[in-house]
Amino acid sequence: MDTFDWIVIGNGLAGAALSYELVCQGLSVLLVDDGNPDSATRCSYGGIAYWSGTNPITQTLCDLGIERHRQLSEELGATTEFRELDLLLTFGVEVDGTSLVEQYDKFEIAPQLISATEAKGLEPQLTMANLGGAFTVKHGHVNPIKTLSALNQAFRRLGGQQMMATVTGLVTIKNKVTGILTATQAYAASNIVVAAGGYSRQLLRSNNLRVPLYHTHAEMVTLPKVDAHLQTLIMPAVAQRFTAEHTASSANTDHLWEGGPHEIASPILDSGVVQFLDGTTYIGQISRFRTDLAPNPVDVATSEADMRQAITEQLPCLAHAPGQWRHSLVTFSRDGLPLLGPLPGVDGLHIFAGFTSPFAMLLPIAQRFARWVCRSSHDSDGLLDKMQVTRFSQASTPKTPIAN
Ligand SMILES: Cc1cc2nc3c(=O)[nH]c(=O)nc-3n(C[C@H](O)[C@H](O)[C@H](O)COP(=O)(O)OP(=O)(O)OC[C@H]3O[C@@H](n4cnc5c(N)ncnc54)[C@H](O)[C@@H]3O)c2cc1C
């Protein structure tokens, strides 16, 4: 049996980018994914908020990230459909836009307040009926499915091996992880990295490891055929998701993520829309904070109707387009940074997850991580160190020996 240098579990944006960077370092890599068509990456808008750094470190990562996106199609030899367009963060007439300026001033490239008329100038499909105004900033955009495909193709061209299978467990000898298990076979590797998004916590839990990773149940609707052309990407000026994530992962609620299913916070609807180059349009997004992994018990018809109503109040052109409701898990950590690096007390096992809005910063983080594990560069500014799982006191120590 081959022993790979690395096995990467999960082919979302995190696993796809990391596996590509690892083969670029000359390592032998197996990328394993269960083929879930509704992974967070496959349901994602693909927006690149490269303006959203809030300190020199995150802005440097955003700058590196957008530079990488600008030349990624050429590097990979396949298109990611990268482009830059106007983001509109809209608000209704009942909101005083000036009261939101402070919230946007914290970003290194602050979105600018514009009037409803100016917003309509950028997005002619908007209705003025309830539009108070918007904040606007240049935003990057890729097609997430094409980006995955481009990363995977380049990975395989460089000798990486890709396989569709569900990882059911980890093979361990004493405190060293030596491989993965699937329904049919075991695969050996010197290092395993869990990049399974919202499923990472459960996968590690079934091996008696605990990591402070949380998830939201995200719901959105795919409209495959929309005749109207949208020029901008539209999100709400007051997004509730990040505040709700903070509440759901606080020290007070942490214990609820173990054991039986709980609803940690009330569901929220952040109404947004993005259109891809072929006209396919995604509208969303409802986030539910339930600790279990299954999409149930959601009333799909009501959920879809709520998302449609919220967006058609702004964009009536979307009212009658047929669509498909979808559900995915989006993972996040307690401080907004991802969770990466070796899991303490378990040799050969790493985590690379918790990327809640990763399109802006993930590419440079994956590259740094791959170079760091190969010792081809040091984490001289301590950036990766800030993202290590050990920053949380209760981080991943096996409560009992790891099960085979
Ligand atoms: C509607 C929506 C819009 C979004 N918009 C944006 C945006 O504009 N910009 C942005 O930056 N972010 C956005 N996000 C968030 C972003 O898409 C996700 O955070 C990101 O894609 C997560 O990537 P990931 O690789 O960590 O996880 P995932 O994409 O979930 O990938 C994990 C993979 O692991 C696989 N897997 C899980 N368990 C196993 C197992 N046991 N064995 C094998 N494989 C397994 C899963 O099937 C999946 O393919 C959005 C998310 C949603 C839902």
Tab-separated table of C-alpha atoms and ligand atoms in Angstrom:
chain	number	residue	atom	x	y	z
A	1	MET	CA	0.000	0.000	0.000
A	2	ASP	CA	1.252	3.501	-0.920
A	3	THR	CA	2.004	5.801	1.959
A	4	PHE	CA	1.188	9.351	0.974
A	5	ASP	CA	3.022	12.303	2.463
A	6	TRP	CA	-0.367	13.910	3.093
A	7	ILE	CA	-4.031	12.956	2.914
A	8	VAL	CA	-6.422	15.920	2.719
A	9	ILE	CA	-10.001	15.176	3.839
A	10	GLY	CA	-12.492	17.478	2.120
A	11	ASN	CA	-12.545	19.091	-1.304
A	12	GLY	CA	-14.141	22.424	-0.502
A	13	LEU	CA	-12.189	25.584	-1.146
A	14	ALA	CA	-9.991	24.853	1.908
A	15	GLY	CA	-9.031	21.291	0.942
A	16	ALA	CA	-8.745	22.042	-2.783
A	17	ALA	CA	-6.412	25.004	-2.245
A	18	LEU	CA	-4.362	23.238	0.413
A	19	SER	CA	-3.937	20.004	-1.562
A	20	TYR	CA	-2.807	22.031	-4.595
A	21	GLU	CA	-0.273	23.951	-2.499
A	22	LEU	CA	1.047	20.730	-0.953
A	23	VAL	CA	1.718	19.125	-4.368
A	24	CYS	CA	3.366	22.384	-5.444
A	25	GLN	CA	5.830	21.664	-2.622
A	26	GLY	CA	6.669	18.318	-4.249
A	27	LEU	CA	4.705	16.193	-1.768
A	28	SER	CA	2.614	13.124	-2.611
A	29	VAL	CA	-0.984	13.964	-1.742
A	30	LEU	CA	-4.325	12.129	-1.724
A	31	LEU	CA	-7.419	14.361	-1.728
A	32	VAL	CA	-10.571	12.591	-0.517
A	33	ASP	CA	-14.085	13.986	-0.697
A	34	ASP	CA	-17.519	12.438	-0.277
A	35	GLY	CA	-18.952	14.290	-3.294
A	36	ASN	CA	-21.622	16.271	-1.436
A	37	PRO	CA	-23.060	18.581	-4.141
A	38	ASP	CA	-24.231	20.993	-1.436
A	39	SER	CA	-20.923	21.668	0.297
A	40	ALA	CA	-20.523	25.253	1.525
A	41	THR	CA	-18.156	25.963	-1.341
A	42	ARG	CA	-20.541	24.628	-3.981
A	43	CYS	CA	-23.392	26.758	-2.565
A	44	SER	CA	-21.205	29.824	-2.093
A	45	TYR	CA	-21.640	33.212	-3.747
A	46	GLY	CA	-17.879	33.281	-4.394
A	47	GLY	CA	-17.502	36.907	-3.307
A	48	ILE	CA	-13.984	38.089	-2.494
A	49	ALA	CA	-14.168	40.780	0.184
A	50	TYR	CA	-10.589	41.896	-0.320
A	51	TRP	CA	-11.428	45.268	1.215
A	52	SER	CA	-12.385	43.759	4.562
A	53	GLY	CA	-9.079	43.597	6.447
A	54	THR	CA	-9.403	45.200	9.851
A	55	ASN	CA	-5.732	45.337	10.766
A	56	PRO	CA	-2.410	45.319	8.873
A	57	ILE	CA	-2.165	41.519	9.027
A	58	THR	CA	-5.627	40.703	7.688
A	59	GLN	CA	-5.337	43.458	5.077
A	60	THR	CA	-1.986	42.028	3.930
A	61	LEU	CA	-3.689	38.656	3.549
A	62	CYS	CA	-6.551	40.281	1.618
A	63	ASP	CA	-4.041	42.054	-0.664
A	64	LEU	CA	-2.159	38.804	-1.282
A	65	GLY	CA	-5.453	36.975	-1.786
A	66	ILE	CA	-6.823	39.303	-4.448
A	67	GLU	CA	-3.461	39.369	-6.273
A	68	ARG	CA	-3.535	35.580	-6.364
A	69	HIS	CA	-7.135	35.501	-7.633
A	70	ARG	CA	-6.235	37.963	-10.393
A	71	GLN	CA	-3.716	35.556	-11.878
A	72	LEU	CA	-5.103	32.205	-10.668
A	73	SER	CA	-6.814	31.196	-13.929
A	74	GLU	CA	-3.518	31.647	-15.763
A	75	GLU	CA	-1.543	29.808	-13.075
A	76	LEU	CA	-3.962	26.861	-13.039
A	77	GLY	CA	-4.617	26.773	-16.778
A	78	ALA	CA	-8.424	26.877	-16.340
A	79	THR	CA	-10.808	29.707	-15.668
A	80	THR	CA	-12.137	30.621	-12.239
A	81	GLU	CA	-14.311	33.306	-13.903
A	82	PHE	CA	-12.595	35.924	-11.778
A	83	ARG	CA	-13.822	39.495	-12.149
A	84	GLU	CA	-14.169	42.627	-10.076
A	85	LEU	CA	-17.518	44.302	-9.711
A	86	ASP	CA	-19.436	46.680	-7.476
A	87	LEU	CA	-20.745	45.348	-4.207
A	88	LEU	CA	-23.875	47.079	-2.969
A	89	LEU	CA	-24.632	46.797	0.741
A	90	THR	CA	-28.201	48.027	0.700
A	91	PHE	CA	-30.494	49.357	3.430
A	92	GLY	CA	-34.168	50.362	3.549
A	93	VAL	CA	-35.751	53.797	3.901
A	94	GLU	CA	-36.271	53.259	7.624
A	95	VAL	CA	-32.482	53.206	8.207
A	96	ASP	CA	-30.319	56.307	8.602
A	97	GLY	CA	-27.278	55.395	6.475
A	98	THR	CA	-24.975	57.774	8.350
A	99	SER	CA	-25.513	55.697	11.513
A	100	LEU	CA	-23.773	52.783	9.733
A	101	VAL	CA	-20.690	54.709	8.593
A	102	GLU	CA	-18.768	53.886	11.769
A	103	GLN	CA	-19.320	50.137	11.280
A	104	TYR	CA	-17.729	50.333	7.823
A	105	ASP	CA	-14.912	52.694	8.794
A	106	LYS	CA	-13.169	49.848	10.625
A	107	PHE	CA	-12.250	48.236	7.307
A	108	GLU	CA	-8.936	49.086	5.645
A	109	ILE	CA	-10.839	49.898	2.436
A	110	ALA	CA	-14.089	51.337	3.768
A	111	PRO	CA	-17.239	50.947	1.634
A	112	GLN	CA	-18.652	54.366	0.765
A	113	LEU	CA	-22.167	55.571	1.561
A	114	ILE	CA	-24.201	56.401	-1.558
A	115	SER	CA	-27.781	57.532	-2.107
A	116	ALA	CA	-30.603	55.349	-3.396
A	117	THR	CA	-30.358	57.100	-6.767
A	118	GLU	CA	-26.633	56.388	-6.996
A	119	ALA	CA	-27.262	52.749	-6.032
A	120	LYS	CA	-29.884	52.487	-8.761
A	121	GLY	CA	-27.311	53.932	-11.181
A	122	LEU	CA	-24.975	51.027	-10.349
A	123	GLU	CA	-27.734	48.410	-10.373
A	124	PRO	CA	-30.595	49.398	-12.699
A	125	GLN	CA	-32.622	46.326	-11.648
A	126	LEU	CA	-33.081	47.722	-8.113
A	127	THR	CA	-36.457	49.163	-7.254
A	128	MET	CA	-36.399	52.511	-5.454
A	129	ALA	CA	-39.620	51.702	-3.569
A	130	ASN	CA	-38.015	50.923	-0.218
A	131	LEU	CA	-34.374	51.710	-0.943
A	132	GLY	CA	-32.762	54.069	1.578
A	133	GLY	CA	-29.282	53.887	0.042
A	134	ALA	CA	-26.257	51.636	0.048
A	135	PHE	CA	-22.586	51.314	0.846
A	136	THR	CA	-20.430	50.382	-2.095
A	137	VAL	CA	-16.940	49.048	-2.666
A	138	LYS	CA	-15.144	47.055	-5.368
A	139	HIS	CA	-15.471	43.327	-4.691
A	140	GLY	CA	-13.832	40.320	-6.300
A	141	HIS	CA	-15.886	37.444	-7.614
A	142	VAL	CA	-15.214	33.905	-8.821
A	143	ASN	CA	-17.351	30.953	-9.736
A	144	PRO	CA	-16.686	28.627	-6.744
A	145	ILE	CA	-17.381	25.415	-8.688
A	146	LYS	CA	-15.048	26.438	-11.519
A	147	THR	CA	-12.426	27.509	-8.982
A	148	LEU	CA	-12.588	24.073	-7.324
A	149	SER	CA	-12.372	22.399	-10.694
A	150	ALA	CA	-9.373	24.521	-11.767
A	151	LEU	CA	-7.537	23.802	-8.497
A	152	ASN	CA	-8.308	20.062	-8.775
A	153	GLN	CA	-7.137	19.841	-12.392
A	154	ALA	CA	-3.831	21.568	-11.579
A	155	PHE	CA	-3.451	19.335	-8.498
A	156	ARG	CA	-3.846	16.182	-10.596
A	157	ARG	CA	-1.520	17.496	-13.320
A	158	LEU	CA	1.178	17.869	-10.663
A	159	GLY	CA	0.709	14.237	-9.618
A	160	GLY	CA	-1.895	14.604	-6.877
A	161	GLN	CA	-4.427	11.788	-6.504
A	162	GLN	CA	-8.109	12.509	-6.007
A	163	MET	CA	-10.725	10.078	-4.792
A	164	MET	CA	-14.439	10.177	-4.019
A	165	ALA	CA	-15.165	8.409	-0.722
A	166	THR	CA	-16.481	9.162	2.739
A	167	VAL	CA	-13.834	9.069	5.410
A	168	THR	CA	-15.332	7.042	8.242
A	169	GLY	CA	-12.431	7.153	10.680
A	170	LEU	CA	-8.759	7.635	11.340
A	171	VAL	CA	-6.221	4.843	11.695
A	172	THR	CA	-4.082	5.338	14.745
A	173	ILE	CA	-1.173	3.586	16.361
A	174	LYS	CA	-0.729	4.812	19.920
A	175	ASN	CA	-0.926	8.599	19.589
A	176	LYS	CA	0.105	8.720	15.952
A	177	VAL	CA	-2.421	8.926	13.121
A	178	THR	CA	-1.218	6.787	10.255
A	179	GLY	CA	-4.090	6.816	7.797
A	180	ILE	CA	-7.791	7.081	7.057
A	181	LEU	CA	-10.590	4.571	6.761
A	182	THR	CA	-13.290	4.490	4.133
A	183	ALA	CA	-16.091	1.952	3.725
A	184	THR	CA	-13.887	-0.239	1.541
A	185	GLN	CA	-10.270	0.447	2.349
A	186	ALA	CA	-7.626	2.087	4.540
A	187	TYR	CA	-5.147	4.589	3.100
A	188	ALA	CA	-1.833	5.375	4.776
A	189	ALA	CA	-0.126	8.729	5.088
A	190	SER	CA	2.527	10.437	7.185
A	191	ASN	CA	0.158	13.355	7.752
A	192	ILE	CA	-3.613	13.759	7.634
A	193	VAL	CA	-5.340	17.121	7.438
A	194	VAL	CA	-9.031	17.512	8.174
A	195	ALA	CA	-10.473	20.166	5.837
A	196	ALA	CA	-14.037	18.887	6.001
A	197	GLY	CA	-15.698	22.259	6.674
A	198	GLY	CA	-18.775	21.988	8.897
A	199	TYR	CA	-18.293	18.229	9.223
A	200	SER	CA	-14.781	18.513	10.691
A	201	ARG	CA	-15.927	18.716	14.288
A	202	GLN	CA	-18.023	15.563	14.031
A	203	LEU	CA	-15.323	13.632	12.175
A	204	LEU	CA	-12.799	14.432	14.879
A	205	ARG	CA	-15.359	13.860	17.637
A	206	SER	CA	-15.930	10.331	16.389
A	207	ASN	CA	-12.227	9.836	17.046
A	208	ASN	CA	-12.584	11.273	20.554
A	209	LEU	CA	-11.044	14.602	19.651
A	210	ARG	CA	-12.664	17.898	20.447
A	211	VAL	CA	-12.052	21.073	18.448
A	212	PRO	CA	-13.720	24.454	19.005
A	213	LEU	CA	-15.389	24.556	15.606
A	214	TYR	CA	-19.046	25.462	15.090
A	215	HIS	CA	-21.400	25.535	12.131
A	216	THR	CA	-24.434	27.261	10.725
A	217	HIS	CA	-27.041	25.583	8.583
A	218	ALA	CA	-27.072	27.886	5.560
A	219	GLU	CA	-29.996	27.854	3.169
A	220	MET	CA	-30.075	29.472	-0.260
A	221	VAL	CA	-31.929	29.130	-3.562
A	222	THR	CA	-30.315	28.509	-6.937
A	223	LEU	CA	-32.137	30.107	-9.877
A	224	PRO	CA	-30.671	28.428	-12.958
A	225	LYS	CA	-32.410	30.629	-15.472
A	226	VAL	CA	-32.766	34.354	-14.884
A	227	ASP	CA	-33.346	36.575	-17.901
A	228	ALA	CA	-32.525	39.859	-16.179
A	229	HIS	CA	-28.855	40.804	-16.053
A	230	LEU	CA	-27.464	41.987	-12.708
A	231	GLN	CA	-24.420	44.265	-12.751
A	232	THR	CA	-23.634	44.135	-9.063
A	233	LEU	CA	-23.480	41.801	-6.117
A	234	ILE	CA	-26.037	42.724	-3.443
A	235	MET	CA	-25.787	42.093	0.301
A	236	PRO	CA	-27.469	43.711	3.300
A	237	ALA	CA	-25.724	46.691	4.901
A	238	VAL	CA	-26.588	45.236	8.288
A	239	ALA	CA	-25.585	41.569	8.131
A	240	GLN	CA	-26.713	39.641	11.175
A	241	ARG	CA	-24.760	36.448	10.553
A	242	PHE	CA	-21.468	37.485	12.122
A	243	THR	CA	-23.074	38.715	15.349
A	244	ALA	CA	-25.121	35.519	15.577
A	245	GLU	CA	-21.982	33.403	15.007
A	246	HIS	CA	-20.347	35.248	17.878
A	247	THR	CA	-23.278	34.485	20.188
A	248	ALA	CA	-23.489	30.856	19.099
A	249	SER	CA	-19.817	30.162	19.796
A	250	SER	CA	-19.463	32.039	23.090
A	251	ALA	CA	-18.019	30.329	26.161
A	252	ASN	CA	-21.563	30.203	27.653
A	253	THR	CA	-22.958	28.101	24.848
A	254	ASP	CA	-19.905	25.959	24.093
A	255	HIS	CA	-21.146	22.986	26.134
A	256	LEU	CA	-24.369	22.856	24.089
A	257	TRP	CA	-22.376	21.788	21.021
A	258	GLU	CA	-21.656	18.475	22.723
A	259	GLY	CA	-24.432	15.925	23.073
A	260	GLY	CA	-27.998	16.198	21.797
A	261	PRO	CA	-29.289	18.668	19.206
A	262	HIS	CA	-29.822	22.251	20.383
A	263	GLU	CA	-30.919	25.449	18.714
A	264	ILE	CA	-28.287	27.873	19.989
A	265	ALA	CA	-29.608	31.101	18.458
A	266	SER	CA	-32.629	32.181	16.431
A	267	PRO	CA	-32.471	31.825	12.636
A	268	ILE	CA	-31.559	34.910	10.642
A	269	LEU	CA	-32.085	36.010	7.058
A	270	ASP	CA	-29.382	38.118	5.411
A	271	SER	CA	-30.911	38.832	2.035
A	272	GLY	CA	-28.403	38.836	-0.823
A	273	VAL	CA	-27.984	37.889	-4.469
A	274	VAL	CA	-25.177	37.099	-6.856
A	275	GLN	CA	-25.342	36.270	-10.536
A	276	PHE	CA	-22.723	34.180	-12.318
A	277	LEU	CA	-21.515	34.754	-15.866
A	278	ASP	CA	-23.896	32.156	-17.329
A	279	GLY	CA	-26.903	33.860	-15.669
A	280	THR	CA	-27.277	31.327	-12.851
A	281	THR	CA	-28.290	33.336	-9.811
A	282	TYR	CA	-27.994	32.489	-6.117
A	283	ILE	CA	-30.273	34.112	-3.582
A	284	GLY	CA	-30.003	33.697	0.130
A	285	GLN	CA	-29.303	33.333	2.839
A	286	ILE	CA	-30.959	31.931	5.954
A	287	SER	CA	-28.608	30.811	8.720
A	288	ARG	CA	-29.794	28.472	11.450
A	289	PHE	CA	-27.734	27.713	14.524
A	290	ARG	CA	-28.526	24.087	15.313
A	291	THR	CA	-25.840	21.804	16.700
A	292	ASP	CA	-26.857	18.722	14.709
A	293	LEU	CA	-25.785	18.243	11.092
A	294	ALA	CA	-28.990	17.237	9.299
A	295	PRO	CA	-30.969	19.850	7.309
A	296	ASN	CA	-34.251	18.821	8.975
A	297	PRO	CA	-36.641	19.913	10.375
A	298	VAL	CA	-36.943	22.822	7.993
A	299	ASP	CA	-40.126	23.790	6.175
A	300	VAL	CA	-38.457	24.144	2.793
A	301	ALA	CA	-41.367	25.924	1.090
A	302	THR	CA	-41.571	28.602	3.800
A	303	SER	CA	-37.826	29.013	3.878
A	304	GLU	CA	-37.634	29.491	0.107
A	305	ALA	CA	-40.620	31.872	0.145
A	306	ASP	CA	-38.974	34.017	2.847
A	307	MET	CA	-35.729	34.321	0.884
A	308	ARG	CA	-37.588	35.107	-2.329
A	309	GLN	CA	-39.787	37.730	-0.719
A	310	ALA	CA	-36.844	39.520	0.892
A	311	ILE	CA	-34.887	39.754	-2.356
A	312	THR	CA	-37.784	40.563	-4.677
A	313	GLU	CA	-38.635	43.549	-2.490
A	314	GLN	CA	-35.363	44.933	-3.881
A	315	LEU	CA	-35.194	43.157	-7.231
A	316	PRO	CA	-38.680	42.419	-8.630
A	317	CYS	CA	-37.062	40.918	-11.744
A	318	LEU	CA	-36.307	37.768	-9.713
A	319	ALA	CA	-39.924	37.177	-8.703
A	320	HIS	CA	-40.883	34.325	-10.997
A	321	ALA	CA	-37.606	32.593	-11.826
A	322	PRO	CA	-37.797	28.871	-11.012
A	323	GLY	CA	-35.361	27.791	-8.344
A	324	GLN	CA	-34.048	25.037	-6.127
A	325	TRP	CA	-33.691	25.298	-2.331
A	326	ARG	CA	-30.344	24.079	-1.015
A	327	HIS	CA	-28.760	23.521	2.356
A	328	SER	CA	-25.128	23.471	3.403
A	329	LEU	CA	-23.046	23.665	6.553
A	330	VAL	CA	-20.731	26.639	7.023
A	331	THR	CA	-18.135	26.337	9.723
A	332	PHE	CA	-16.696	29.082	11.911
A	333	SER	CA	-14.503	29.530	14.955
A	334	ARG	CA	-14.976	31.652	18.047
A	335	ASP	CA	-12.775	34.561	16.968
A	336	GLY	CA	-13.463	34.729	13.226
A	337	LEU	CA	-10.053	33.309	12.287
A	338	PRO	CA	-9.699	29.804	10.879
A	339	LEU	CA	-8.408	26.862	12.871
A	340	LEU	CA	-5.289	25.307	11.434
A	341	GLY	CA	-2.156	23.407	12.306
A	342	PRO	CA	-1.297	20.257	14.199
A	343	LEU	CA	-3.733	18.920	16.789
A	344	PRO	CA	-1.929	18.743	20.115
A	345	GLY	CA	-1.245	15.307	21.538
A	346	VAL	CA	-1.858	13.505	18.228
A	347	ASP	CA	1.098	13.124	15.901
A	348	GLY	CA	0.452	13.488	12.198
A	349	LEU	CA	-3.050	14.983	12.494
A	350	HIS	CA	-3.832	18.545	11.400
A	351	ILE	CA	-6.868	20.754	11.021
A	352	PHE	CA	-7.537	23.285	8.258
A	353	ALA	CA	-11.092	24.514	8.768
A	354	GLY	CA	-13.273	27.226	10.288
A	355	PHE	CA	-13.119	29.465	7.211
A	356	THR	CA	-16.396	31.369	7.418
A	357	SER	CA	-15.734	33.832	4.510
A	358	PRO	CA	-12.602	32.407	3.010
A	359	PHE	CA	-12.471	33.589	-0.562
A	360	ALA	CA	-10.513	36.730	0.324
A	361	MET	CA	-7.766	35.208	2.442
A	362	LEU	CA	-7.684	31.453	2.045
A	363	LEU	CA	-5.304	31.200	-0.926
A	364	PRO	CA	-2.344	32.921	0.765
A	365	ILE	CA	-3.058	31.060	4.020
A	366	ALA	CA	-3.016	27.691	2.214
A	367	GLN	CA	0.246	28.589	0.484
A	368	ARG	CA	1.878	29.669	3.738
A	369	PHE	CA	0.626	26.570	5.517
A	370	ALA	CA	2.056	24.255	2.825
A	371	ARG	CA	5.425	26.028	2.855
A	372	TRP	CA	5.485	26.031	6.630
A	373	VAL	CA	4.839	22.290	6.992
A	374	CYS	CA	7.594	21.666	4.417
A	375	ARG	CA	9.911	23.975	6.362
A	376	SER	CA	10.490	25.875	3.116
A	377	SER	CA	9.484	29.080	4.894
A	378	HIS	CA	9.044	30.212	8.470
A	379	ASP	CA	5.980	31.788	9.953
A	380	SER	CA	8.178	34.822	10.629
A	381	ASP	CA	5.362	37.258	11.439
A	382	GLY	CA	3.509	34.664	13.547
A	383	LEU	CA	0.428	34.738	11.338
A	384	LEU	CA	-0.184	30.992	11.250
A	385	ASP	CA	0.548	30.858	14.949
A	386	LYS	CA	-2.447	33.165	15.554
A	387	MET	CA	-4.670	30.621	13.768
A	388	GLN	CA	-3.459	27.513	15.566
A	389	VAL	CA	-5.964	25.437	17.466
A	390	THR	CA	-3.897	25.873	20.644
A	391	ARG	CA	-5.079	29.476	20.979
A	392	PHE	CA	-8.234	28.196	22.664
A	393	SER	CA	-7.724	26.803	26.118
A	394	GLN	CA	-10.044	23.857	25.676
A	395	ALA	CA	-8.460	22.948	22.358
A	396	SER	CA	-8.306	19.475	21.044
A	397	THR	CA	-6.813	17.170	23.561
A	398	PRO	CA	-8.025	13.624	23.447
A	399	LYS	CA	-10.201	12.952	26.489
A	400	THR	CA	-9.588	9.272	25.977
A	401	PRO	CA	-7.121	7.491	23.720
A	402	ILE	CA	-7.980	7.895	20.070
A	403	ALA	CA	-10.082	5.056	18.740
A	404	ASN	CA	-9.109	3.120	15.685
B	1	LIG	C1	-24.972	30.733	0.490
B	1	LIG	C2	-23.531	30.942	0.852
B	1	LIG	C3	-22.852	32.052	0.369
B	1	LIG	C4	-21.513	32.259	0.704
B	1	LIG	N1	-20.860	33.332	0.159
B	1	LIG	C5	-19.559	33.527	0.429
B	1	LIG	C6	-18.853	34.587	-0.207
B	1	LIG	O1	-19.404	35.342	-1.003
B	1	LIG	N2	-17.548	34.745	0.109
B	1	LIG	C7	-16.892	33.929	0.995
B	1	LIG	O2	-15.701	34.142	1.246
B	1	LIG	N3	-17.540	32.906	1.597
B	1	LIG	C8	-18.847	32.681	1.326
B	1	LIG	N4	-19.513	31.624	1.909
B	1	LIG	C9	-18.788	30.768	2.853
B	1	LIG	C10	-17.861	29.836	2.123
B	1	LIG	O3	-18.448	29.369	0.954
B	1	LIG	C11	-17.487	28.646	3.003
B	1	LIG	O4	-17.106	29.099	4.252
B	1	LIG	C12	-16.336	27.867	2.407
B	1	LIG	O5	-16.615	27.526	1.090
B	1	LIG	C13	-16.020	26.659	3.255
B	1	LIG	O6	-15.047	25.886	2.594
B	1	LIG	P1	-14.516	24.573	3.278
B	1	LIG	O7	-13.587	23.942	2.313
B	1	LIG	O8	-13.985	24.884	4.637
B	1	LIG	O9	-15.810	23.662	3.522
B	1	LIG	P2	-16.767	22.909	2.446
B	1	LIG	O10	-16.914	23.689	1.206
B	1	LIG	O11	-18.006	22.524	3.180
B	1	LIG	O12	-15.934	21.606	2.095
B	1	LIG	C14	-15.825	20.506	2.949
B	1	LIG	C15	-15.851	19.255	2.087
B	1	LIG	O13	-15.561	18.118	2.912
B	1	LIG	C16	-16.423	17.067	2.521
B	1	LIG	N5	-16.527	16.116	3.626
B	1	LIG	C17	-17.108	16.313	4.832
B	1	LIG	N6	-16.996	15.214	5.591
B	1	LIG	C18	-16.314	14.305	4.845
B	1	LIG	C19	-15.885	12.969	5.088
B	1	LIG	N7	-16.127	12.354	6.254
B	1	LIG	N8	-15.231	12.319	4.102
B	1	LIG	C20	-14.972	12.919	2.912
B	1	LIG	N9	-15.354	14.195	2.642
B	1	LIG	C21	-16.013	14.869	3.598
B	1	LIG	C22	-17.730	17.791	2.204
B	1	LIG	O14	-18.599	17.023	1.409
B	1	LIG	C23	-17.206	19.020	1.459
B	1	LIG	O15	-17.066	18.755	0.084
B	1	LIG	C24	-20.841	31.367	1.567
B	1	LIG	C25	-21.509	30.238	2.042
B	1	LIG	C26	-22.835	30.013	1.680
B	1	LIG	C27	-23.504	28.765	2.165
